[in-house]
Amino acid sequence: FYPSQYEGEEQSPHVFYTGATPRQQALPAVDYLLDRGSRRFILAGTDGVYPRTTNAIVKAYLASRGVPDSQVMEFYAPFGERLWREPIERMAAFGARGNTAIVSTISGDANVHFLREYARQALSPVLLPVMTLSIGERELASLAGVPMGGHFACWSYFGAIDHPANHVFVNRWRNFKGANAALPNDAMEATLIGFAMWVAAVQRAGTTDPVAVRAAMADTTCDAPSGFTVRMDAVCQHLHKPAFVGRFDGAGAIVPVWASEGLVPPEPWSPWLKRAGEMRLAS
């Protein structure tokens, strides 16, 4: 059971994927920014497989939505990058024409230095918002003191979701941690869903034999803390799940501001990645 968001382009009979694919995270994030008026995009990521694959999908998708490559800037930094003055200056110059947003697949501690430099250069989330695909509740403690208010994140779950099922989930976690402010995150919800589905499949199969349990997992559903009833795809073994956009409130929380109307299909093999390859050949 794999509970983390990832770049897709994989399907194994030995794996059940409960984390989000780009179709369930990156593309809803881009749709939200487009709906807010963004027409220029900066795709900033750590130099790795997930950011590069996700951004190839995003660029092809943006082209289909009328945003050409000339309106998209890409930047990749080494893991753990601490020096962001020049990259932020370049992003600010690109975004100076307005209607620009940063979609961030920057991972790990580099986020601290990236966002500190963003604030040091007095950039505004009103004019140049960051939509992160890698920062959730778990990372907020590491970002204490870094101005985050007004930026956005897109996940399949937020700890601040106001739903009775989530209230139970959050309270159980706080009791376990002995901390009244503790919040679960996206990967934790995905892990819980995977375990609950495995239990249901074992009960249905009457055995823990992996072959029998795998067959019993097909189209298994689970009432998730998000408030949605999620479903395991019988063919690709990826989860059909919702998408949420949250806004950092500046006080250490991510407040949901948008949710998909229903479950978003996983689409592990992205048609936009094929389109990206065709666009490269054409150029």
CSV table of C-alpha atoms in Angstrom, one decimal:
chain,number,residue,atom,x,y,z
A,1,PHE,CA,0.0,0.0,0.0
A,2,TYR,CA,1.6,3.2,-1.2
A,3,PRO,CA,0.1,6.3,0.6
A,4,SER,CA,2.2,9.2,-0.9
A,5,GLN,CA,1.3,11.4,-3.8
A,6,TYR,CA,3.5,10.5,-6.8
A,7,GLU,CA,4.0,11.2,-10.5
A,8,GLY,CA,2.1,8.2,-11.8
A,9,GLU,CA,3.3,6.2,-14.8
A,10,GLU,CA,3.3,3.0,-12.8
A,11,GLN,CA,0.9,0.1,-12.2
A,12,SER,CA,1.9,-3.0,-10.4
A,13,PRO,CA,-0.3,-6.0,-9.3
A,14,HIS,CA,1.7,-6.0,-6.1
A,15,VAL,CA,0.9,-2.4,-5.1
A,16,PHE,CA,-2.3,-0.6,-4.1
A,17,TYR,CA,-1.8,3.1,-4.6
A,18,THR,CA,-3.8,5.3,-2.1
A,19,GLY,CA,-1.8,8.5,-2.7
A,20,ALA,CA,-2.8,11.0,-5.4
A,21,THR,CA,-1.6,11.0,-9.0
A,22,PRO,CA,-1.1,14.3,-10.9
A,23,ARG,CA,-4.7,14.0,-12.2
A,24,GLN,CA,-5.8,14.2,-8.6
A,25,GLN,CA,-3.5,16.8,-7.3
A,26,ALA,CA,-1.5,18.9,-9.8
A,27,LEU,CA,-4.3,19.3,-12.3
A,28,PRO,CA,-6.9,20.4,-9.8
A,29,ALA,CA,-4.4,22.8,-8.4
A,30,VAL,CA,-3.8,24.3,-11.9
A,31,ASP,CA,-7.6,24.5,-12.5
A,32,TYR,CA,-8.1,26.4,-9.3
A,33,LEU,CA,-5.4,28.9,-10.3
A,34,LEU,CA,-6.8,29.3,-13.8
A,35,ASP,CA,-10.2,30.0,-12.3
A,36,ARG,CA,-8.7,32.7,-10.1
A,37,GLY,CA,-7.2,34.4,-13.2
A,38,SER,CA,-3.7,33.1,-13.4
A,39,ARG,CA,-2.4,33.0,-17.0
A,40,ARG,CA,1.3,32.8,-16.5
A,41,PHE,CA,2.9,30.0,-14.5
A,42,ILE,CA,6.2,29.3,-12.8
A,43,LEU,CA,6.9,25.6,-12.3
A,44,ALA,CA,9.5,25.4,-9.5
A,45,GLY,CA,10.7,22.0,-8.3
A,46,THR,CA,13.4,20.0,-6.9
A,47,ASP,CA,15.5,18.3,-9.6
A,48,GLY,CA,14.0,14.8,-9.5
A,49,VAL,CA,11.6,12.4,-11.2
A,50,TYR,CA,8.4,13.6,-9.4
A,51,PRO,CA,8.8,17.3,-10.2
A,52,ARG,CA,10.0,16.9,-13.8
A,53,THR,CA,7.3,14.3,-14.7
A,54,THR,CA,4.5,16.3,-12.9
A,55,ASN,CA,5.6,19.5,-14.6
A,56,ALA,CA,5.7,17.9,-18.1
A,57,ILE,CA,2.1,16.8,-17.5
A,58,VAL,CA,1.2,20.3,-16.2
A,59,LYS,CA,2.7,22.1,-19.2
A,60,ALA,CA,0.9,19.9,-21.7
A,61,TYR,CA,-2.4,20.4,-19.8
A,62,LEU,CA,-1.8,24.2,-19.6
A,63,ALA,CA,-1.3,24.3,-23.4
A,64,SER,CA,-4.7,22.6,-23.8
A,65,ARG,CA,-6.2,25.4,-21.6
A,66,GLY,CA,-4.7,28.1,-23.8
A,67,VAL,CA,-1.4,28.8,-21.9
A,68,PRO,CA,1.5,28.4,-24.3
A,69,ASP,CA,5.1,27.5,-23.3
A,70,SER,CA,6.1,31.1,-23.6
A,71,GLN,CA,3.9,31.8,-20.6
A,72,VAL,CA,5.5,29.1,-18.5
A,73,MET,CA,8.8,29.2,-16.7
A,74,GLU,CA,10.4,26.1,-15.3
A,75,PHE,CA,13.1,26.0,-12.6
A,76,TYR,CA,14.7,23.0,-10.9
A,77,ALA,CA,16.9,23.2,-7.8
A,78,PRO,CA,19.2,20.6,-6.3
A,79,PHE,CA,17.9,18.7,-3.2
A,80,GLY,CA,18.3,20.8,-0.1
A,81,GLU,CA,19.1,24.0,-2.1
A,82,ARG,CA,19.7,26.9,0.3
A,83,LEU,CA,20.6,29.7,-2.2
A,84,TRP,CA,17.4,31.2,-3.7
A,85,ARG,CA,18.2,34.9,-4.2
A,86,GLU,CA,18.8,34.7,-8.0
A,87,PRO,CA,16.1,32.2,-8.7
A,88,ILE,CA,13.5,34.3,-6.8
A,89,GLU,CA,14.7,37.4,-8.7
A,90,ARG,CA,14.1,35.6,-12.0
A,91,MET,CA,10.7,34.4,-10.8
A,92,ALA,CA,9.8,37.9,-9.7
A,93,ALA,CA,10.8,39.3,-13.1
A,94,PHE,CA,8.8,36.7,-15.0
A,95,GLY,CA,5.8,37.4,-12.7
A,96,ALA,CA,6.0,41.2,-13.0
A,97,ARG,CA,3.5,41.2,-15.9
A,98,GLY,CA,0.8,40.0,-13.5
A,99,ASN,CA,-1.6,37.1,-13.4
A,100,THR,CA,1.2,34.7,-12.5
A,101,ALA,CA,1.3,31.8,-10.0
A,102,ILE,CA,4.1,29.5,-8.8
A,103,VAL,CA,3.3,25.8,-8.8
A,104,SER,CA,5.9,24.3,-6.4
A,105,THR,CA,7.1,20.7,-6.3
A,106,ILE,CA,10.1,21.8,-4.2
A,107,SER,CA,10.7,19.1,-1.5
A,108,GLY,CA,12.2,19.0,1.9
A,109,ASP,CA,14.2,21.7,3.7
A,110,ALA,CA,14.7,23.7,0.5
A,111,ASN,CA,11.1,25.0,1.0
A,112,VAL,CA,12.2,26.8,4.1
A,113,HIS,CA,15.0,28.7,2.2
A,114,PHE,CA,12.8,29.2,-0.8
A,115,LEU,CA,9.9,30.8,1.1
A,116,ARG,CA,12.2,32.9,3.4
A,117,GLU,CA,13.9,34.4,0.3
A,118,TYR,CA,10.4,34.9,-1.3
A,119,ALA,CA,9.5,37.0,1.8
A,120,ARG,CA,12.9,38.7,2.0
A,121,GLN,CA,12.3,40.1,-1.5
A,122,ALA,CA,8.9,41.4,-0.4
A,123,LEU,CA,6.9,39.4,-2.9
A,124,SER,CA,3.2,39.2,-2.3
A,125,PRO,CA,1.0,36.0,-2.3
A,126,VAL,CA,-1.8,38.3,-3.7
A,127,LEU,CA,0.3,39.1,-6.8
A,128,LEU,CA,2.4,36.0,-7.0
A,129,PRO,CA,0.9,33.1,-5.0
A,130,VAL,CA,2.6,29.8,-4.4
A,131,MET,CA,0.6,26.7,-4.9
A,132,THR,CA,2.6,23.9,-3.2
A,133,LEU,CA,2.2,20.2,-3.9
A,134,SER,CA,4.6,19.2,-1.2
A,135,ILE,CA,3.9,21.1,2.0
A,136,GLY,CA,1.2,19.8,4.3
A,137,GLU,CA,0.5,19.8,8.0
A,138,ARG,CA,3.5,17.7,8.8
A,139,GLU,CA,5.9,20.3,7.3
A,140,LEU,CA,4.3,23.3,9.0
A,141,ALA,CA,6.4,22.9,12.2
A,142,SER,CA,9.6,23.2,10.1
A,143,LEU,CA,8.3,26.4,8.6
A,144,ALA,CA,7.5,28.1,11.9
A,145,GLY,CA,8.5,31.8,11.5
A,146,VAL,CA,8.3,31.7,7.7
A,147,PRO,CA,5.5,33.9,6.3
A,148,MET,CA,3.0,31.5,4.7
A,149,GLY,CA,-0.3,33.4,4.9
A,150,GLY,CA,-2.1,33.6,1.5
A,151,HIS,CA,-0.3,30.8,-0.2
A,152,PHE,CA,-2.1,27.6,-1.3
A,153,ALA,CA,-1.7,23.8,-1.2
A,154,CYS,CA,-3.5,21.0,-3.0
A,155,TRP,CA,-4.1,17.6,-1.4
A,156,SER,CA,-6.7,14.9,-1.1
A,157,TYR,CA,-7.1,15.7,2.6
A,158,PHE,CA,-6.5,18.5,5.2
A,159,GLY,CA,-6.6,18.2,8.9
A,160,ALA,CA,-8.9,21.2,9.1
A,161,ILE,CA,-11.7,19.6,7.0
A,162,ASP,CA,-15.0,20.3,8.9
A,163,HIS,CA,-16.7,16.9,8.7
A,164,PRO,CA,-17.8,14.6,11.6
A,165,ALA,CA,-15.7,11.8,10.3
A,166,ASN,CA,-12.7,14.0,10.3
A,167,HIS,CA,-13.4,15.3,13.8
A,168,VAL,CA,-13.2,11.7,15.0
A,169,PHE,CA,-10.0,11.1,13.1
A,170,VAL,CA,-8.3,14.3,14.4
A,171,ASN,CA,-9.4,13.7,18.0
A,172,ARG,CA,-8.1,10.1,17.9
A,173,TRP,CA,-4.7,11.4,16.7
A,174,ARG,CA,-4.6,14.1,19.3
A,175,ASN,CA,-5.3,11.7,22.0
A,176,PHE,CA,-2.7,9.3,20.8
A,177,LYS,CA,-0.1,12.2,20.5
A,178,GLY,CA,-1.2,13.8,23.8
A,179,ALA,CA,-1.2,17.1,21.9
A,180,ASN,CA,-4.3,19.2,21.5
A,181,ALA,CA,-3.0,21.0,18.4
A,182,ALA,CA,-1.8,17.9,16.5
A,183,LEU,CA,-3.2,17.4,13.0
A,184,PRO,CA,-3.0,14.4,10.7
A,185,ASN,CA,-2.0,14.9,7.1
A,186,ASP,CA,-2.7,13.6,3.6
A,187,ALA,CA,-0.4,10.6,3.8
A,188,MET,CA,-1.8,9.6,7.2
A,189,GLU,CA,-5.3,9.6,5.8
A,190,ALA,CA,-4.2,7.6,2.8
A,191,THR,CA,-2.5,5.0,5.1
A,192,LEU,CA,-5.6,4.7,7.2
A,193,ILE,CA,-7.7,4.2,4.1
A,194,GLY,CA,-5.4,1.5,2.8
A,195,PHE,CA,-5.4,-0.4,6.1
A,196,ALA,CA,-9.2,-0.2,6.4
A,197,MET,CA,-9.6,-1.5,2.8
A,198,TRP,CA,-7.2,-4.4,3.5
A,199,VAL,CA,-9.2,-5.4,6.6
A,200,ALA,CA,-12.4,-5.3,4.6
A,201,ALA,CA,-10.8,-7.4,1.8
A,202,VAL,CA,-9.5,-9.9,4.3
A,203,GLN,CA,-12.9,-10.3,5.9
A,204,ARG,CA,-14.5,-10.7,2.5
A,205,ALA,CA,-11.9,-13.2,1.3
A,206,GLY,CA,-11.8,-15.1,4.6
A,207,THR,CA,-8.0,-15.3,4.5
A,208,THR,CA,-4.9,-13.2,4.5
A,209,ASP,CA,-3.6,-14.9,1.4
A,210,PRO,CA,-2.3,-12.1,-0.8
A,211,VAL,CA,-3.8,-13.4,-4.0
A,212,ALA,CA,-7.2,-13.8,-2.5
A,213,VAL,CA,-7.0,-10.4,-0.8
A,214,ARG,CA,-5.9,-8.7,-4.0
A,215,ALA,CA,-9.0,-10.1,-5.8
A,216,ALA,CA,-11.3,-9.0,-2.9
A,217,MET,CA,-9.9,-5.5,-3.0
A,218,ALA,CA,-11.5,-4.8,-6.4
A,219,ASP,CA,-13.9,-1.8,-6.1
A,220,THR,CA,-13.6,-1.8,-2.3
A,221,THR,CA,-15.0,1.4,-0.8
A,222,CYS,CA,-14.2,3.2,2.4
A,223,ASP,CA,-15.8,6.2,4.2
A,224,ALA,CA,-12.7,8.4,4.5
A,225,PRO,CA,-12.0,11.1,7.1
A,226,SER,CA,-12.3,13.6,4.2
A,227,GLY,CA,-16.1,13.0,4.2
A,228,PHE,CA,-16.0,11.2,0.9
A,229,THR,CA,-16.5,7.5,0.2
A,230,VAL,CA,-13.4,6.6,-1.7
A,231,ARG,CA,-13.1,3.6,-4.0
A,232,MET,CA,-10.2,1.3,-5.1
A,233,ASP,CA,-10.0,0.9,-8.9
A,234,ALA,CA,-10.4,-2.8,-9.8
A,235,VAL,CA,-8.1,-2.5,-12.8
A,236,CYS,CA,-5.2,-0.1,-12.0
A,237,GLN,CA,-5.3,-0.5,-8.2
A,238,HIS,CA,-5.3,3.3,-7.6
A,239,LEU,CA,-7.7,5.1,-5.4
A,240,HIS,CA,-10.6,7.3,-6.7
A,241,LYS,CA,-10.4,10.1,-4.2
A,242,PRO,CA,-11.3,13.8,-3.8
A,243,ALA,CA,-9.1,16.9,-4.3
A,244,PHE,CA,-9.0,19.9,-2.0
A,245,VAL,CA,-7.3,23.3,-2.2
A,246,GLY,CA,-6.3,24.9,1.1
A,247,ARG,CA,-5.1,28.3,2.0
A,248,PHE,CA,-2.4,29.0,4.6
A,249,ASP,CA,-4.0,31.2,7.1
A,250,GLY,CA,-0.7,32.6,8.5
A,251,ALA,CA,-1.3,31.1,11.9
A,252,GLY,CA,-0.1,27.6,11.3
A,253,ALA,CA,-3.1,26.1,9.6
A,254,ILE,CA,-4.2,25.2,6.1
A,255,VAL,CA,-7.9,26.0,5.7
A,256,PRO,CA,-9.8,24.3,2.9
A,257,VAL,CA,-11.2,26.8,0.4
A,258,TRP,CA,-12.2,24.4,-2.5
A,259,ALA,CA,-13.2,20.8,-2.9
A,260,SER,CA,-14.0,18.7,-5.9
A,261,GLU,CA,-17.6,17.9,-6.5
A,262,GLY,CA,-17.0,14.2,-6.3
A,263,LEU,CA,-14.2,11.6,-6.6
A,264,VAL,CA,-11.4,12.4,-9.0
A,265,PRO,CA,-10.3,9.4,-11.2
A,266,PRO,CA,-6.6,8.4,-10.7
A,267,GLU,CA,-5.5,8.3,-14.3
A,268,PRO,CA,-2.1,6.8,-13.5
A,269,TRP,CA,-1.0,6.8,-17.1
A,270,SER,CA,-1.4,10.5,-18.0
A,271,PRO,CA,-2.5,11.3,-21.5
A,272,TRP,CA,-0.9,14.7,-21.0
A,273,LEU,CA,2.6,13.1,-20.6
A,274,LYS,CA,2.1,11.6,-24.1
A,275,ARG,CA,1.0,15.0,-25.4
A,276,ALA,CA,4.1,16.5,-23.8
A,277,GLY,CA,6.3,14.1,-25.7
A,278,GLU,CA,4.5,14.9,-29.0
A,279,MET,CA,5.0,18.6,-28.3
A,280,ARG,CA,8.7,18.1,-27.8
A,281,LEU,CA,9.0,16.2,-31.1
A,282,ALA,CA,7.0,18.9,-32.9
A,283,SER,CA,9.3,21.6,-31.6
